[in-house]
Tab-separated table of C-alpha atoms in Angstrom:
chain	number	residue	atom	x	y	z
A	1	UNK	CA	10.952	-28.002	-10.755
A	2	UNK	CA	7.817	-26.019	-10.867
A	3	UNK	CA	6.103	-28.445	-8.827
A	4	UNK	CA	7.559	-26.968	-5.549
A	5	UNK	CA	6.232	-23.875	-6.799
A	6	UNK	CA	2.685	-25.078	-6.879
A	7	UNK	CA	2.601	-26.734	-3.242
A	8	UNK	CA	0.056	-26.080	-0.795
A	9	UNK	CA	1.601	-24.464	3.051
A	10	UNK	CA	0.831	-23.985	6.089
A	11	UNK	CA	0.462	-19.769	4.844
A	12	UNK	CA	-0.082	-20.269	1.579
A	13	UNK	CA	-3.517	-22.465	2.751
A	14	UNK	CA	-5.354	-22.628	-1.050
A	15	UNK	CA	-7.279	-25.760	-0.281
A	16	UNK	CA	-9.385	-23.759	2.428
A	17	UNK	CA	-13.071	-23.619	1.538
A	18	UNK	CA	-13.156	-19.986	1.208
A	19	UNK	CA	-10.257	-19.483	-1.395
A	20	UNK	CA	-11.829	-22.299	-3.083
A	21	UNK	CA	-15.178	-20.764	-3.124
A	22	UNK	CA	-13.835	-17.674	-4.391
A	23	UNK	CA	-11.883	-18.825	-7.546
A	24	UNK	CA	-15.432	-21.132	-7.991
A	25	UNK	CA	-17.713	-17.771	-8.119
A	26	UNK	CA	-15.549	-15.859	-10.150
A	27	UNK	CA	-15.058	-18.844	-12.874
A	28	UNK	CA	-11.181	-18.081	-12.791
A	29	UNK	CA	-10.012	-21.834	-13.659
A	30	UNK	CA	-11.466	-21.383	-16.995
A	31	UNK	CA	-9.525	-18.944	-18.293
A	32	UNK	CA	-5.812	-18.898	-20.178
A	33	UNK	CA	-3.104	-18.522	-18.055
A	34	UNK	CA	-2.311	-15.450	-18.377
A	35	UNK	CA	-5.990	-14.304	-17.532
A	36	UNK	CA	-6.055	-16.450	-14.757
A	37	UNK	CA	-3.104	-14.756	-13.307
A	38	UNK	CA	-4.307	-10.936	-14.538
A	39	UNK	CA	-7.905	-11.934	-12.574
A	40	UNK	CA	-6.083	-13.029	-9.458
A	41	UNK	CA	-3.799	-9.821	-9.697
A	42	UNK	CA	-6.373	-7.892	-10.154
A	43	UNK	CA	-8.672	-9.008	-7.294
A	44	UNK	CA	-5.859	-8.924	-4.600
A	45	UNK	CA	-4.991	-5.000	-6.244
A	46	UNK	CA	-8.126	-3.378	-5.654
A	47	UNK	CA	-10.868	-5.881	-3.874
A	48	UNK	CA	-8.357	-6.582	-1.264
A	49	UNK	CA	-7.187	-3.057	0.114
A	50	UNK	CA	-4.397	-1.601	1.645
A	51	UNK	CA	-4.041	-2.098	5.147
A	52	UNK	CA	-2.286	-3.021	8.102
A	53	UNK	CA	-2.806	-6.792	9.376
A	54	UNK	CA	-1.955	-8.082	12.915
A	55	UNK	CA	1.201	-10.149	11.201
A	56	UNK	CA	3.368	-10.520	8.065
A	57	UNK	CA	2.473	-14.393	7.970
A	58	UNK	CA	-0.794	-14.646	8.315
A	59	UNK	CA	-2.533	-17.671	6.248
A	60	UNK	CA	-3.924	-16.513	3.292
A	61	UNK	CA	-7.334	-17.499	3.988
A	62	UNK	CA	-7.252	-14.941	7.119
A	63	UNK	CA	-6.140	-12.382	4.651
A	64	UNK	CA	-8.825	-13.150	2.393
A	65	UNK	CA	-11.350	-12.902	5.604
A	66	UNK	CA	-9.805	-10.048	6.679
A	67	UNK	CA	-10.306	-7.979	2.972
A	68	UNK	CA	-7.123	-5.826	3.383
A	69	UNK	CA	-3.156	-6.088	3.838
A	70	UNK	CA	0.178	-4.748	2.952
A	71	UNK	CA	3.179	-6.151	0.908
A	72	UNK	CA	3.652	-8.917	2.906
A	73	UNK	CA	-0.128	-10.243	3.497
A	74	UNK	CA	-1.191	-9.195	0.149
A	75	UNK	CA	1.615	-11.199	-1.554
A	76	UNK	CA	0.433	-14.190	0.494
A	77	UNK	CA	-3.606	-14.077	-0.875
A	78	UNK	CA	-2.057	-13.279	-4.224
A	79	UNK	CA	0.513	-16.509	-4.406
A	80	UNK	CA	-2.050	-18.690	-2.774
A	81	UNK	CA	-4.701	-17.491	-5.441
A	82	UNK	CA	-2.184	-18.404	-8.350
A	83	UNK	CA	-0.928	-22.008	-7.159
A	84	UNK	CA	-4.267	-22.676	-6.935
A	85	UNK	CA	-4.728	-22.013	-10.458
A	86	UNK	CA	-2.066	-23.741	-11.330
A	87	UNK	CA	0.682	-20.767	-11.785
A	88	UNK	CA	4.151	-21.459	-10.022
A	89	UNK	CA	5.116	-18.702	-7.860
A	90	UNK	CA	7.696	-17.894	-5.667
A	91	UNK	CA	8.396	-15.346	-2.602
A	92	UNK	CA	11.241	-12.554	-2.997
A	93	UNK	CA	12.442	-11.189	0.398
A	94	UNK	CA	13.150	-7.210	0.395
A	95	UNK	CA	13.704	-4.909	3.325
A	96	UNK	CA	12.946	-1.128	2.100
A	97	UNK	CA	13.780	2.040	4.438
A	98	UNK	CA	11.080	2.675	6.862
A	99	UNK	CA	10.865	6.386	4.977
A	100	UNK	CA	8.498	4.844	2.241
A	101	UNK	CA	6.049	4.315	5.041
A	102	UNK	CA	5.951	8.186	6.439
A	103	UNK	CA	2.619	9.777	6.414
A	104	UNK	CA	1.022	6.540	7.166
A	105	UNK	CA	3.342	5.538	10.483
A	106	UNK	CA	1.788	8.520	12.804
A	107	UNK	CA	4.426	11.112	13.103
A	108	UNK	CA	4.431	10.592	16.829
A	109	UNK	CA	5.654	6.763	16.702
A	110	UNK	CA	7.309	6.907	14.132
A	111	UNK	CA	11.102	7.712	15.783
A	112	UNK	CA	10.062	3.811	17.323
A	113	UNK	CA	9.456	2.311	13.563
A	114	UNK	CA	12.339	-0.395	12.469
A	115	UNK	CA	14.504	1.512	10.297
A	116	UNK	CA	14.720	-1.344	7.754
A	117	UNK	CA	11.217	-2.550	7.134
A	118	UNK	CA	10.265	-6.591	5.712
A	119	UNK	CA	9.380	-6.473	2.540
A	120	UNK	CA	8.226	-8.704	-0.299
A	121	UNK	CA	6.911	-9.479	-3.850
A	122	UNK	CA	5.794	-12.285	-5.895
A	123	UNK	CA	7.319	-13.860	-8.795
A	124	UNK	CA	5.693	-15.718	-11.524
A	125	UNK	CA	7.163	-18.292	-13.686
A	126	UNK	CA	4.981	-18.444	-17.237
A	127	UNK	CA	6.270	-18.980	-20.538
A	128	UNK	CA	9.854	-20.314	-19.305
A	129	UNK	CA	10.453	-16.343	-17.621
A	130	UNK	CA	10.434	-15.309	-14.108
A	131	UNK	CA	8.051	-12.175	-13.715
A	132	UNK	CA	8.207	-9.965	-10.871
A	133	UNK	CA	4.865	-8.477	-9.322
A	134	UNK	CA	4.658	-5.964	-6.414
A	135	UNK	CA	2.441	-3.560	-8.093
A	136	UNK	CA	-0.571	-5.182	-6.407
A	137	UNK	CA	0.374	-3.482	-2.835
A	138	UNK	CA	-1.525	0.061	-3.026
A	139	UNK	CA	-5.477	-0.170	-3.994
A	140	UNK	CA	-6.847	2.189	-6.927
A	141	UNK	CA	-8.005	4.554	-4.690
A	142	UNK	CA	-5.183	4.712	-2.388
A	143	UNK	CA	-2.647	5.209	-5.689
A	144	UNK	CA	-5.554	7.925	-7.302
A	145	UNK	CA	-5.271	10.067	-3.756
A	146	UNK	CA	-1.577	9.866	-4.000
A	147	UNK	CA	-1.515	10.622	-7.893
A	148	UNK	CA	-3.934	13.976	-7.316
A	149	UNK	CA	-2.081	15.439	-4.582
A	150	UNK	CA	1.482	15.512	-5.786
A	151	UNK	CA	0.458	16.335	-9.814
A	152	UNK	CA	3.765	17.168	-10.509
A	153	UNK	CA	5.794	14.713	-9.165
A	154	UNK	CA	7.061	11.741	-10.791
A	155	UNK	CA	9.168	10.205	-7.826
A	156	UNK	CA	7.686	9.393	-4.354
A	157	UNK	CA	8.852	7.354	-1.876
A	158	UNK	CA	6.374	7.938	1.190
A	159	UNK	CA	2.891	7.082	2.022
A	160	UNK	CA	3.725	3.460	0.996
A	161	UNK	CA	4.417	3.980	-2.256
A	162	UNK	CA	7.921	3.750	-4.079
A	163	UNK	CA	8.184	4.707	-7.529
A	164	UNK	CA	9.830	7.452	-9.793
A	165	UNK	CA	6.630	7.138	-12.242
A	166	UNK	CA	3.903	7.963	-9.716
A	167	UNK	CA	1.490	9.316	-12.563
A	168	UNK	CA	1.611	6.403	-14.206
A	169	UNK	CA	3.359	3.461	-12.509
A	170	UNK	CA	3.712	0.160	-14.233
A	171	UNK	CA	1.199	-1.541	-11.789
A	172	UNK	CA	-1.349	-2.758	-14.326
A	173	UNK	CA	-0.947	-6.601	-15.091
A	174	UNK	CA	-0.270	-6.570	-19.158
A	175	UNK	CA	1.783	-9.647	-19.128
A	176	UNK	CA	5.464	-8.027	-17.408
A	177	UNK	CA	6.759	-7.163	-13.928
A	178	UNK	CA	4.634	-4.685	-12.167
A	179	UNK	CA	6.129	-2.285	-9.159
A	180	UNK	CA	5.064	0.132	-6.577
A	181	UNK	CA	7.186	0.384	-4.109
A	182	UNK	CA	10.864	-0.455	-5.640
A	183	UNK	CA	12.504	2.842	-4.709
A	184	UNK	CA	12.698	2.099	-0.905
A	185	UNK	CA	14.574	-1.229	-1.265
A	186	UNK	CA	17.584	-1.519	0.350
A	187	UNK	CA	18.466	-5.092	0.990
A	188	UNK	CA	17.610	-8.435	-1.021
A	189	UNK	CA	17.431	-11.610	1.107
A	190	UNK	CA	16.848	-13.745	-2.264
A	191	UNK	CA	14.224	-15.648	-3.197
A	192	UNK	CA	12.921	-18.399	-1.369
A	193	UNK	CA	10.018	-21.415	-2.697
A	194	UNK	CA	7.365	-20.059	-0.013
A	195	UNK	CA	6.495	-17.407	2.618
A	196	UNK	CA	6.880	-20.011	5.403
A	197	UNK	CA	10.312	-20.419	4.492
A	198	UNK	CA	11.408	-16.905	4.809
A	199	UNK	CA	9.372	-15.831	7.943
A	200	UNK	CA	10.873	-18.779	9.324
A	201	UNK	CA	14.289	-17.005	9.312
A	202	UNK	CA	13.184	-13.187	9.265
A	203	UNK	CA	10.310	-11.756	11.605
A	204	UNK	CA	9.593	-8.219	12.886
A	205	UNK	CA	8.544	-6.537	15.756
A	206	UNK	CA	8.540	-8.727	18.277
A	207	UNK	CA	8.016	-8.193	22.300
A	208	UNK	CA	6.421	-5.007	23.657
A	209	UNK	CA	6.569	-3.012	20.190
A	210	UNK	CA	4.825	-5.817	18.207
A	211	UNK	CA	2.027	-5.771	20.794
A	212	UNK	CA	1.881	-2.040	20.539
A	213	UNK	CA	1.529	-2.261	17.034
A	214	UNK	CA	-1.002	-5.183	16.450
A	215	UNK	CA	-3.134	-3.693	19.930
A	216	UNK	CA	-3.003	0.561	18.456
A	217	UNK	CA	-0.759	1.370	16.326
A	218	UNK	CA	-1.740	-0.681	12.885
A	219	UNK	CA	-5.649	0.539	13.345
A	220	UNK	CA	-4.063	4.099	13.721
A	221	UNK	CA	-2.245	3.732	10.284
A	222	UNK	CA	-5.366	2.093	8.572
A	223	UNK	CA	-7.308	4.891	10.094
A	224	UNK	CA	-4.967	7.083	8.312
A	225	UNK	CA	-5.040	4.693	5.115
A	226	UNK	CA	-8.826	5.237	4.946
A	227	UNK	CA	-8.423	9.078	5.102
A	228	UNK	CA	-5.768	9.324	1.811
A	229	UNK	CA	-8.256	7.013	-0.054
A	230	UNK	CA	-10.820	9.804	0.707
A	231	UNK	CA	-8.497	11.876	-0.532
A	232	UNK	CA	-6.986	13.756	2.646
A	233	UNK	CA	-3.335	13.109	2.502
A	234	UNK	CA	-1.341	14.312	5.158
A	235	UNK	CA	1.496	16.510	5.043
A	236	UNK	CA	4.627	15.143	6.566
A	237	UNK	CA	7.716	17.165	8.266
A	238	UNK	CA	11.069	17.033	5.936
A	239	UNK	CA	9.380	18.962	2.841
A	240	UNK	CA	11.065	17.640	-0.166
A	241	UNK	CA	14.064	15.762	1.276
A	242	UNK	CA	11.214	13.353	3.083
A	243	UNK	CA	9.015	12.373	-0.294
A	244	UNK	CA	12.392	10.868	-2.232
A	245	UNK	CA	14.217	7.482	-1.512
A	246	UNK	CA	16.635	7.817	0.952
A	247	UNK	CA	19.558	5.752	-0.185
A	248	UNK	CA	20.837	4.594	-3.725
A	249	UNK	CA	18.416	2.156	-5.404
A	250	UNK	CA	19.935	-0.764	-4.765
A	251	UNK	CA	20.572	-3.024	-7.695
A	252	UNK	CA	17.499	-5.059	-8.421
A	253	UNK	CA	17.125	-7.671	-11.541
A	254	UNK	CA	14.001	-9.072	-13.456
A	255	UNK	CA	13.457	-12.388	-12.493
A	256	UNK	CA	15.161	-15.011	-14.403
């Protein structure tokens, strides 16, 4: 079974020189499992940072090139990363409520935002268990700004992240499913062997507002992205009704 887990893809493109290079210079194939999977985790957390690419199914390789990405792109580098150290891995398709992405969607085009937003995170397989990892999505920084400014809150769902522990989140790889962004889920397509499977059946913006986006309005959100890791968060209209989730948490099981 897991060998469908470990194939190479058109997205998830492992056997390019530069992913290769990578896992070479940083000696990763040498380690135990679960350090191989903790140093992959890790890199794609914090060296890759969050950002806003110019599609959801971009090849890893062009997210590695391009040092930054979102759920989506992120998830890619990451699964590409572990089948190439020999981890199987699968792709879990989410949608979450555009909400979780206020204060980094410009208030002014953000009435023209997808209400429902494609989503995704990564599951493991190691030690006969399914392990779910999204916790990889927000960069140190990005998660530190977000942790300062609201001191006394424990849920958030805006600024892209998701949480009801945003002082201390369970986004640290120690061996279990990590999360940042659960609270704004609200559909589950499933899981599905590889990202080239599911963008195959579910894409998003499309036409005029996909060219919009990938043309001006991504660099205006990473723009924006840059800022909060400085530290300057913006405020966003709604007061307290616009930082919490706004639907039921759907219900959402560890992997099996």
């Amino acid at each position: 079974m897991s060998q469908r887990y470990l194939a190479e893809t058109a997205i998830l493109d492992f056997r390019s020189g530069t992913i290769q290079a990578l896992i070479a210079e940083r000696g990763w194939s040498s380690l135990d499992p679960k350090a191989r999977i903790g140093a992959a985790y890790d890199f794609v957390r914090n060296e890759i940072l969050f950002g806003y690419n110019s599609d959801d199914a971009l090849p890893a390789s062009h997210v590695l090139a391009d040092g930054y990405g979102q759920c989506n792109t992120k998830g890619t580098l990451l699964m590409a990363l572990l089948r190439a150290l020999d981890i199987p891995c699968r792709f879990h398709g989410f949608t979450i409520d555009k909400g979780l992405q206020r204060g980094v969607v410009p208030e002014l085009v953000y009435p023209l935002a997808p209400s429902n937003i494609i989503h995704s995170w990564v599951e493991i397989l190691i030690d006969g268990t399914w392990i779910n990892l999204e916790g990889f999505i927000l960069d140190r920084d990005v998660l530190s700004a977000l942790q300062k400014t609201f001191p006394g809150r424990t849920s958030l769902c805006a600024y892209g992240a998701g949480t009801d522990c945003l002082q201390a989140p369970p986004v640290e790889w120690v061996g279990t499913s990590t999360y940042i962004q659960k609270t704004g889920i609200n559909h589950d397509f499933g899981v599905f062997d590889s990202p080239d499977d599911f963008f195959a059946k579910h894409r998003q913006l499309s036409g005029l507002r996909g060219l919009l986006y990938r043309l001006i309005v991504r660099h205006w959100m990473n723009r924006r992205v840059a800022r909060i890791r400085q530290g300057h968060v913006p405020d966003i209209p709604g007061g307290e009704s616009s930082l919490v989730p706004a639907q039921e948490l759907i219900e959402l099981k560890e992997g099996v």
